[in-house]
Coordinates of C-alpha atoms in Angstrom, one line a residue:
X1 CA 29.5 -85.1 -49.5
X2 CA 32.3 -85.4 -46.5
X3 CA 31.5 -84.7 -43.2
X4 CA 33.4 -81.2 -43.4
X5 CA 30.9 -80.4 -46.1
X6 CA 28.1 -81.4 -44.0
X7 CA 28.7 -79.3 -41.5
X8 CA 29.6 -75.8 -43.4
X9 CA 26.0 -76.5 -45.4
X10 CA 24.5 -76.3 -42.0
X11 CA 26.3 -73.5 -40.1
X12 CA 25.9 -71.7 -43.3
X13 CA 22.2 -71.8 -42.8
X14 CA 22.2 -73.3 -46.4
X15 CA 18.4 -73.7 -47.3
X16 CA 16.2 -76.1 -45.2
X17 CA 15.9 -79.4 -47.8
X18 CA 20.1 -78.9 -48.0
X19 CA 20.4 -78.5 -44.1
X20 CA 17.9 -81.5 -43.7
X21 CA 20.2 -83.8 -46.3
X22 CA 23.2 -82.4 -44.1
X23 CA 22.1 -83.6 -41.2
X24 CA 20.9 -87.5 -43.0
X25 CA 24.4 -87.5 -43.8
X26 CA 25.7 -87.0 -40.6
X27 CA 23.2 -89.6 -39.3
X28 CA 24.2 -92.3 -41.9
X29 CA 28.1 -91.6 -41.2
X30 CA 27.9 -93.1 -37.7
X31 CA 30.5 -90.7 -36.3
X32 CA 29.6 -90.1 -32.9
X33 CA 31.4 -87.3 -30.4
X34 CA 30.4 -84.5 -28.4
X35 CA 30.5 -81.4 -31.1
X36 CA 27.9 -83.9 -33.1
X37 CA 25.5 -84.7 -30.5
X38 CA 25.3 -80.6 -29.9
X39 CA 25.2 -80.2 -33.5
X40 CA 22.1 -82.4 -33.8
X41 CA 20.4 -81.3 -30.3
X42 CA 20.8 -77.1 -32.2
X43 CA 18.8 -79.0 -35.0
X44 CA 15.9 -80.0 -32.8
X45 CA 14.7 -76.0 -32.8
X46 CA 15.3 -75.4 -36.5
X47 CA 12.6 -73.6 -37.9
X48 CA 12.3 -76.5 -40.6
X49 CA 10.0 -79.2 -39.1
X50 CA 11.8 -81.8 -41.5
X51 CA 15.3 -80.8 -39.9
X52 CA 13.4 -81.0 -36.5
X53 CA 12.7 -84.7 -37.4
X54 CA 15.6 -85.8 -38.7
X55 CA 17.8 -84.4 -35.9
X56 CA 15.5 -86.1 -33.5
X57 CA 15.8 -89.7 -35.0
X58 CA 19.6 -89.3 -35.0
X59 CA 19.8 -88.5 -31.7
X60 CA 17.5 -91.4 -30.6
X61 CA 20.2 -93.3 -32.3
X62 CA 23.6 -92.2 -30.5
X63 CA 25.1 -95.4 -28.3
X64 CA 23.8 -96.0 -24.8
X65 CA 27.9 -94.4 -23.9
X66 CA 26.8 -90.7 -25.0
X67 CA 23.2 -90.8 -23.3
X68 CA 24.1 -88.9 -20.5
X69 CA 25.6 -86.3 -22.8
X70 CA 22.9 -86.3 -24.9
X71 CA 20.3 -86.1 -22.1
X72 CA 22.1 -82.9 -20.9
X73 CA 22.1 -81.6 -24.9
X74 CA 18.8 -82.3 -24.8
X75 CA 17.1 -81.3 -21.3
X76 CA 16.6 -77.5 -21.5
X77 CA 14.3 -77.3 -24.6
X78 CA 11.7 -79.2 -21.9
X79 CA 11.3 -75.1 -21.3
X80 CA 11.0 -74.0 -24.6
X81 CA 8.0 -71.8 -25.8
X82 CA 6.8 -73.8 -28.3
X83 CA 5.3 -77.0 -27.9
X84 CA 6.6 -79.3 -30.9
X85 CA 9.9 -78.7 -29.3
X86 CA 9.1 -79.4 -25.8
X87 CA 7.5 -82.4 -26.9
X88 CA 10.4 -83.8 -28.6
X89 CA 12.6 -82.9 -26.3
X90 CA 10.4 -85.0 -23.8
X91 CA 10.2 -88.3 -26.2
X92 CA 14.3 -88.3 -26.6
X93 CA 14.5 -87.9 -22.5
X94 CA 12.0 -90.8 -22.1
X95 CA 14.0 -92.9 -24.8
X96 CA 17.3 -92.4 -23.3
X97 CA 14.9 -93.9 -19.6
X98 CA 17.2 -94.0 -16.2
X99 CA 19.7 -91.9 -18.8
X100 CA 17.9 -88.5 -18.3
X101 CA 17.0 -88.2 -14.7
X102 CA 20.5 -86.7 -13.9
X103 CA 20.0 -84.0 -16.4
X104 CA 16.4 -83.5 -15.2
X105 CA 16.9 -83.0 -11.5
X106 CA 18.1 -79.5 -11.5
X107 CA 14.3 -78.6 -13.6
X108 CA 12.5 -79.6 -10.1
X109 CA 13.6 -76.3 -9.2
X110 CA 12.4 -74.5 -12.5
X111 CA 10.9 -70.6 -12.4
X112 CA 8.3 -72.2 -14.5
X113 CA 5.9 -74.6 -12.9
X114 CA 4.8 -76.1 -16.1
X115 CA 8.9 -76.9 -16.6
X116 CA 8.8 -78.5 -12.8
X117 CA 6.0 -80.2 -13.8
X118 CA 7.1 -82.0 -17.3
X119 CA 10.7 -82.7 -15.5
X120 CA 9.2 -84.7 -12.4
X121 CA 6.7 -86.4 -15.6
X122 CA 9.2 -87.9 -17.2
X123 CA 11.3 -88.9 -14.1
X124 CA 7.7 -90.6 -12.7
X125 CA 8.2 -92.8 -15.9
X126 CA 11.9 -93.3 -16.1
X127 CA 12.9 -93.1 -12.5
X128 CA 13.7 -95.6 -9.7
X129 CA 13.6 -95.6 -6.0
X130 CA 16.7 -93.8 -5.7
X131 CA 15.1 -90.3 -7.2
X132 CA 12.3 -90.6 -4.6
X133 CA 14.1 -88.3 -2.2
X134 CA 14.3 -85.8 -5.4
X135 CA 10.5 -85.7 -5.2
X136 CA 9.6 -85.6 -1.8
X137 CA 10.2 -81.2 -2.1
X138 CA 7.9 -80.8 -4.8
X139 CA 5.2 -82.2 -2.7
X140 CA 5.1 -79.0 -1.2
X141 CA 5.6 -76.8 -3.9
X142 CA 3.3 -73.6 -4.4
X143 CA 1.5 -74.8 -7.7
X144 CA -1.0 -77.9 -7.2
X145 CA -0.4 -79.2 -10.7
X146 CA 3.7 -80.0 -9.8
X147 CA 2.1 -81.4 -6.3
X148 CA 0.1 -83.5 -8.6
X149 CA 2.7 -84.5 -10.7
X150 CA 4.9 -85.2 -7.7
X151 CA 2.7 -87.2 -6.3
X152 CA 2.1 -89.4 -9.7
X153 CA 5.7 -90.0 -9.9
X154 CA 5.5 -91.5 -6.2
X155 CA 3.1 -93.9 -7.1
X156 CA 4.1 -94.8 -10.4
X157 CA 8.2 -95.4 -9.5
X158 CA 6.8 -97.7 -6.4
X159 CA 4.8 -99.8 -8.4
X160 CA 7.1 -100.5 -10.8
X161 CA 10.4 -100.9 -7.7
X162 CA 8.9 -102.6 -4.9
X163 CA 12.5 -104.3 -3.8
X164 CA 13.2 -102.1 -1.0
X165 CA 10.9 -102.4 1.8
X166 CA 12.4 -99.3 3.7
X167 CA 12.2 -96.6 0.9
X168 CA 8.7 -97.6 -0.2
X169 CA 8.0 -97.5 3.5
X170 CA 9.2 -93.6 3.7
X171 CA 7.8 -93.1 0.4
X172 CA 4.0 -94.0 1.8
X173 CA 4.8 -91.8 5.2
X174 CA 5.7 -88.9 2.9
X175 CA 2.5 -89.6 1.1
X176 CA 0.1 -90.4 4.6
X177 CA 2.0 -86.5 5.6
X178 CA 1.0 -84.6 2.3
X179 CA -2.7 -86.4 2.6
X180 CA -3.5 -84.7 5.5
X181 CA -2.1 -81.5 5.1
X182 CA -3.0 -81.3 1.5
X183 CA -6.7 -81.3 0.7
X184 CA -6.9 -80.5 -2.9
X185 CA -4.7 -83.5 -3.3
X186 CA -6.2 -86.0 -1.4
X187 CA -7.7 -88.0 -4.7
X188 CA -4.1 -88.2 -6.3
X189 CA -2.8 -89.1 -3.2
X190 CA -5.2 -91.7 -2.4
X191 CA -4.7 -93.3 -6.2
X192 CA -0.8 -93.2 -5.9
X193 CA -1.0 -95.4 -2.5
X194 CA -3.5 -97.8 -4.0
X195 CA -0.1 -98.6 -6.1
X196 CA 2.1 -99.4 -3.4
X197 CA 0.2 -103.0 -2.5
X198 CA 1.7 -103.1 0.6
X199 CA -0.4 -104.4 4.0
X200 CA 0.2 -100.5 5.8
X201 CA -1.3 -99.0 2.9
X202 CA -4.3 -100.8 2.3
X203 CA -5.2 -100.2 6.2
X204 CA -4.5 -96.8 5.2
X205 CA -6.9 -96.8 2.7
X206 CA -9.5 -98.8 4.7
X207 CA -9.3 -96.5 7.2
X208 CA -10.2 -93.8 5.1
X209 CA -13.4 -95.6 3.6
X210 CA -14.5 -96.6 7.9
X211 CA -13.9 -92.4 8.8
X212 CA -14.4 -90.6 6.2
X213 CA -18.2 -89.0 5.3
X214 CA -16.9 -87.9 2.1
X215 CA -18.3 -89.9 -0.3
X216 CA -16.2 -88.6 -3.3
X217 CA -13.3 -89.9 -1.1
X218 CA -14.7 -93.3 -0.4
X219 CA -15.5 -94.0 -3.8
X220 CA -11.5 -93.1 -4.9
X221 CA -10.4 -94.7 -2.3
X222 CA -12.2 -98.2 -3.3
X223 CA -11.3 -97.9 -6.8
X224 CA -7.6 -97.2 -5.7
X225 CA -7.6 -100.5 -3.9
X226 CA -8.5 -102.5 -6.8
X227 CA -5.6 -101.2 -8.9
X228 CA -3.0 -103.5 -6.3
X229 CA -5.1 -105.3 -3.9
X230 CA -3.5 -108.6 -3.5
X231 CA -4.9 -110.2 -0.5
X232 CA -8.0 -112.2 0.5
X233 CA -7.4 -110.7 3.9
X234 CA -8.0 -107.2 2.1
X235 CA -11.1 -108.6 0.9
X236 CA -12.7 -109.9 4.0
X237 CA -12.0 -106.2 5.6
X238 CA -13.8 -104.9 2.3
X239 CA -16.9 -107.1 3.3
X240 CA -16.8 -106.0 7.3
X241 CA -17.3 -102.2 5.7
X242 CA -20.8 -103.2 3.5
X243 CA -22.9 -103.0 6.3
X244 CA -21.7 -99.5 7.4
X245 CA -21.7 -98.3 3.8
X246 CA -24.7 -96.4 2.0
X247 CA -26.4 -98.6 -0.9
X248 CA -24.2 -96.6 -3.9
X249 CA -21.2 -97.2 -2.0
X250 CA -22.0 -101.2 -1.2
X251 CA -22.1 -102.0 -4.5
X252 CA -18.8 -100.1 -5.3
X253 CA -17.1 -101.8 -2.7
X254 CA -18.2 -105.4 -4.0
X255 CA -16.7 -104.6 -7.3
X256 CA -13.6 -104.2 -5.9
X257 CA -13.4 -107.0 -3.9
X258 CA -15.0 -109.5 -6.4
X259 CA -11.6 -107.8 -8.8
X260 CA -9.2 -108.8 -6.6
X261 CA -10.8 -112.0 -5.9
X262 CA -10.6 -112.8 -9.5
X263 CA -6.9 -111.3 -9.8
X264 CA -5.5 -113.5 -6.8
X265 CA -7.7 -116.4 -8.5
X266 CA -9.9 -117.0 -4.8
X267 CA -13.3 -117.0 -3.9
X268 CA -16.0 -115.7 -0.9
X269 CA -19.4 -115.9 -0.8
X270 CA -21.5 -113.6 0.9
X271 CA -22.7 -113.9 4.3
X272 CA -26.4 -114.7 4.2
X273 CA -27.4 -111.3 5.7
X274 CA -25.6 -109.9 3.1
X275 CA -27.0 -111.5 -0.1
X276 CA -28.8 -108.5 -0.2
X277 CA -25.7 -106.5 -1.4
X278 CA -25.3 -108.9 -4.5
X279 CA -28.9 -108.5 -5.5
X280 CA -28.6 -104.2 -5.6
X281 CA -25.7 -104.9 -7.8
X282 CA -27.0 -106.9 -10.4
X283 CA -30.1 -104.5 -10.3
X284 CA -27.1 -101.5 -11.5
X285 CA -26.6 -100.5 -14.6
X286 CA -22.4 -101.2 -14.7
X287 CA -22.2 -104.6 -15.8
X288 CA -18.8 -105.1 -14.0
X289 CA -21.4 -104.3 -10.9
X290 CA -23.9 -106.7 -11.7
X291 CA -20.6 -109.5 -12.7
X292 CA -19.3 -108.7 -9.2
X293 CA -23.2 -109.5 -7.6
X294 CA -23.2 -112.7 -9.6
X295 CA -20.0 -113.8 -8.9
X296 CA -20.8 -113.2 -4.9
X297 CA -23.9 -115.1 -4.7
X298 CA -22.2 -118.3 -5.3
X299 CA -23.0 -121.4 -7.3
X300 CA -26.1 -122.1 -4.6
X301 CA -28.7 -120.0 -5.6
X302 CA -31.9 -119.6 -3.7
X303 CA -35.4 -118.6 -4.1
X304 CA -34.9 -115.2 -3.0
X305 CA -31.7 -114.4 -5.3
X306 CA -34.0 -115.0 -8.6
X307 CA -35.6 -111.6 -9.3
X308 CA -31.7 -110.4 -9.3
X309 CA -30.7 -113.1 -11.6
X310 CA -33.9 -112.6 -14.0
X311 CA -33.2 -109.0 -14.5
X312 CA -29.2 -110.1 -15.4
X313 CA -30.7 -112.4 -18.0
X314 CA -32.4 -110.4 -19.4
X315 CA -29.6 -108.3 -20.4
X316 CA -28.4 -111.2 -22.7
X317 CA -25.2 -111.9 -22.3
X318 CA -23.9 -114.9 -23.3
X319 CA -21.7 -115.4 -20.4
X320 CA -23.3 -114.3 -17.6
X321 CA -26.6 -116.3 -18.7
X322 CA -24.5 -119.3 -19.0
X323 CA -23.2 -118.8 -15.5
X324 CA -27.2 -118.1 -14.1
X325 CA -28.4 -121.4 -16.2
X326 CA -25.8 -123.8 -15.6
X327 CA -26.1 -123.1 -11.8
X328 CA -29.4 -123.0 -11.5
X329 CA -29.9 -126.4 -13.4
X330 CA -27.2 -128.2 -11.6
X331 CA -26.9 -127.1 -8.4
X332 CA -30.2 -125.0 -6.7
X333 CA -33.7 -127.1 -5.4
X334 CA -35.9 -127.3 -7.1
X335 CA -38.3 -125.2 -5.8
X336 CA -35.3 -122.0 -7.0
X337 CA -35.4 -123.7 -10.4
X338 CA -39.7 -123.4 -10.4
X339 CA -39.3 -119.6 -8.9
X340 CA -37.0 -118.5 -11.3
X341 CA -38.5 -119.8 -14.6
X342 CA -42.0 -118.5 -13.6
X343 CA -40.5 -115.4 -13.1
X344 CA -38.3 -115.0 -16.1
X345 CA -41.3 -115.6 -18.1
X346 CA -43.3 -113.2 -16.2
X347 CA -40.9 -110.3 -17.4
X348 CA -41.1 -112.0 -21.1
X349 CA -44.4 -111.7 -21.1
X350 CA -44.2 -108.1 -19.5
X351 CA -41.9 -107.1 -22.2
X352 CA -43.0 -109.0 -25.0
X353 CA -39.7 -109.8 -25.5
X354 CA -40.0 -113.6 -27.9
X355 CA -36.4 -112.8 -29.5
X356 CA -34.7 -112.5 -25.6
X357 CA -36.5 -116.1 -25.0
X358 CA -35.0 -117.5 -28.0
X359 CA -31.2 -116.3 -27.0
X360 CA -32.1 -118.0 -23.4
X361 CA -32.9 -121.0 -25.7
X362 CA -29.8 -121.2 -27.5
X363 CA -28.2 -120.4 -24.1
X364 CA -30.0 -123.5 -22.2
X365 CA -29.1 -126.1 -24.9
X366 CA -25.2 -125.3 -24.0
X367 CA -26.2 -126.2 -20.5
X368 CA -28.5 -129.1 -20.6
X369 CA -25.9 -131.7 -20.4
X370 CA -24.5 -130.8 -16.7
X371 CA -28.8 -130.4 -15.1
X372 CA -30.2 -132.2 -12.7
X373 CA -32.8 -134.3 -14.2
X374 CA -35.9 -133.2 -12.2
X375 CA -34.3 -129.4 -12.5
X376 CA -34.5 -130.0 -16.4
X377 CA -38.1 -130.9 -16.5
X378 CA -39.5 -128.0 -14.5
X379 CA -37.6 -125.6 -16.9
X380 CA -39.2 -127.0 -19.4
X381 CA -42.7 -127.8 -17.8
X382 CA -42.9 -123.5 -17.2
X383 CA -41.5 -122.9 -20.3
X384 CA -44.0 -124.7 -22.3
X385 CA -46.6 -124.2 -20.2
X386 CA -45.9 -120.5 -20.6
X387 CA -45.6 -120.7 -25.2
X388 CA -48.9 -122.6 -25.1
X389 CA -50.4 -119.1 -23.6
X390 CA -48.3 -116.6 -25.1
X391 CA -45.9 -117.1 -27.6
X392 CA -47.3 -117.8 -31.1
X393 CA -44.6 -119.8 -32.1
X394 CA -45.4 -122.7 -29.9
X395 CA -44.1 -125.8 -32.5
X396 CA -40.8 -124.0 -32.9
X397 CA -39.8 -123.5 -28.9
X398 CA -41.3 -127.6 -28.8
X399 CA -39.0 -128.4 -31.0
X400 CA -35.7 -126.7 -29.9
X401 CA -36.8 -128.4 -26.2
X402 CA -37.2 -131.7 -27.7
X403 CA -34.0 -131.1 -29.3
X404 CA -31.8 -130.5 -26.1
X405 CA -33.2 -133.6 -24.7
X406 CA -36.2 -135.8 -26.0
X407 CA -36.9 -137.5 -22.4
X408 CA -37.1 -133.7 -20.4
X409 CA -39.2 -132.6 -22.8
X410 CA -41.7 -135.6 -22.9
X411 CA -41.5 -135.6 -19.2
X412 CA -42.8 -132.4 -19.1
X413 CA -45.6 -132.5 -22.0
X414 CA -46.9 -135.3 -20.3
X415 CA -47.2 -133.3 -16.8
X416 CA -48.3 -129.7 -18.8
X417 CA -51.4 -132.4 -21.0
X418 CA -52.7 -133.9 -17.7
X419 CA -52.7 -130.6 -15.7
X420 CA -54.2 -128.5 -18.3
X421 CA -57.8 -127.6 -19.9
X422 CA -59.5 -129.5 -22.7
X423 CA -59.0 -126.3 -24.8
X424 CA -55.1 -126.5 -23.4
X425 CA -55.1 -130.0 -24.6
X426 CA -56.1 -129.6 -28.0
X427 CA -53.3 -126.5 -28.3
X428 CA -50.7 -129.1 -27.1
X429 CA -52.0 -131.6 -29.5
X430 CA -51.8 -129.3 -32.6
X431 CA -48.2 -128.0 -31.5
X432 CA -47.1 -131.6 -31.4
X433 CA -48.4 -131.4 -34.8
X434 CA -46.8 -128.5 -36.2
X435 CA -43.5 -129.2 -34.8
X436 CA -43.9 -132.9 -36.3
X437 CA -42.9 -134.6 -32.9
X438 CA -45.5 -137.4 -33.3
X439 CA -42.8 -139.2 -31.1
X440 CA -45.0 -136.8 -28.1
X441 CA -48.0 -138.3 -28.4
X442 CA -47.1 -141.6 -26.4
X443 CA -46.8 -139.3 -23.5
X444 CA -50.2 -137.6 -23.7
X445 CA -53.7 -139.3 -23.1

């Protein structure tokens, strides 16, 4: 087949397997000018789907040198009625990126809003700062879907541009204007600022969550701010807003800040009088909320933190129990150490829940190395104290103590055997049995 062949099979409308080889043979023949690049764009609305295809991979191969031509070839079946074609007609515009917006720009101004609307999509994805100016008018157009789309594009051509401080600064005024003169927008809006990162739009957005009673608002507005926020500052105006906020909204908040904490790699603990934030959220059911309450309370725990950190361990997850455990054994007093175990087995007992004390177990012994001696003991003083009365499987939780560390756990048989009844006693004494720790009995009278 020549090329001359090739193209009288397909203006002959020859049938749609001979058209579709016509066109691979094009393809494969690497000859690239204008007539060709029109030829294949008049295959991407055959009626065959396989010519459809095959016209689309061609074009998707022509040199970066025809992309503008090809855009322009390409860029009016973005209106066509059906929606295989629109669609790739779209792909082809995004592949050719920068490439298509000039061929684009005149769609803003479409009949059709759902044309305006796909143009200023793809542009959002493929365009720079320099096509901001291009969207600004469609912020104000009559169909709240093209706002919407506008108002994407904004956000989404900022956050990947941010090397011109004076466009990015008109771009957020344009967007500060539209807010307040466009209600049913205000969410979009809101989520397109959180991408700018900038210090004027975060007080923008702060300001919103400190006037606003809306709590729909708030709530975008916080989640906005954890897309970009980049700034301990940020954070510390996040904390300054708890005690203003409603309980639901607190513990939204502290996610937010606890993910850009983590994102800039910095830490705050909560002021003391408000701990009480971090204990709600790890009392939630979002386990990013209860992460963010963890994280907050600090290494330092206290007496009063424990029936939040019990109810987090009881979920069972490996890493935040790791976190409670590790803490608690080698950095709280004592008397947080005694509170907590008590009350962790408490809700075991409550929930007759042996298998969740087993996980804690094999939790613990990953811990054991880093605790504070005394710390260690306790643990294990409440924790046998606690099988000898409940469990049923005393010789096995014995013996996965004495296993983590011999001394702590004769240390704290000999406190449990001199504080406990004769019938006590005798239960210790045939555990020490059954697990086959005869190594115990040295420690007992």
């Amino acid at each position: 087949m020549t090329i001359n062949e090739a193209l009288n099979i397909i203006q002959e409308n020859s049938s749609s397997e001979q058209r579709r080889n016509a066109f691979e043979f094009i393809i494969e023949s690497k000859i690239y000018n204008e007539d060709i690049i029109h030829l294949l764009a008049s295959g991407l609305v055959d009626e065959y789907r396989g010519v459809r295809d095959i016209c689309s991979r061609g074009l998707s191969l022509i040199p970066s040198e025809y992309a503008h031509y090809v855009a322009f070839m390409v860029v009016p079946l973005i209106a066509h009625n059906d929606i295989e074609i629109r669609n790739l007609a779209g792909d082809l515009l995004l592949n050719l990126k920068d490439k298509s917006v000039d061929a684009l720009l005149p769609f803003f101004e479409n009949a059709s809003e759902d044309v305006r609307k796909y143009a200023c999509d793809i542009v959002g994805i493929v365009g720079n700062l320099s096509n901001l100016s291009n969207i600004y008018p469609l912020l104000n157009d009559t169909d709240i879907n093209v706002r919407n789309s506008g108002i994407e594009a904004i956000g989404n051509i900022v956050i990947r541009n941010d090397n011109d401080v004076f466009l990015i600064q008109e771009a957020l005024d344009k967007l500060i204007l539209a807010y307040n003169n466009d209600a049913d927008s205000q969410v979009n809006i809101i989520d397109a600022i959180g991408k700018f990162g900038s210090a004027e739009a975060e007080d923008f957005l702060i300001d919103i969550i400190h006037n606003t009673d809306d709590e729909f608002l708030k709530i975008a507005t916080i989640d906005s701010l954890s897309i970009n926020g980049n700034s301990k500052e940020l954070c510390i105006k996040l904390i300054e807003e708890l005690p203003s906020s409603s309980p639901e909204m607190q513990v939204v908040i502290l996610k937010t800040i606890y993910a850009i904490l983590y994102r800039i790699d910095e830490l705050i603990e909560l002021p003391d009088e408000l701990r009480f934030v971090a204990h709600n959220a790890l009392f939630d059911d979002d386990a990013d909320i209860r992460g963010a309450g963890l994280v907050a309370l600090g290494v330092g725990f206290r007496p009063e933190d424990c029936p939040a950190l019990v109810n987090e361990l009881m979920f069972g997850n490996p890493g935040t129990s790791q976190h409670i455990l590790y803490n608690l054994l080698s950095q709280a007093p004592i008397e947080t150490v005694e509170e907590f175990f008590l009350l962790y087995q408490q809700k075991i007992r409550q929930k007759n829940a042996l298998g969740i004390e087993i996980d804690m177990l094999g939790v613990l012994s990953s811990v054991v190395e880093g605790a504070e001696p005394d710390n260690l003991v306790k643990a294990f003083e409440i924790i046998i104290e606690t099988t000898l009365d409940y469990s049923g499987q005393e010789g096995d939780i014995l013996s996965l103590l004495f296993s983590m560390n011999k001394f702590a756990t004769a240390d704290a048989v000999s406190f449990v055997y001199s504080n406990s009844s004769i019938e006590r006693k005798e239960l210790l004494n045939e555990t020490i049995k059954i697990a086959e720790l005869e190594d115990l009995y040295g420690f007992i009278e």
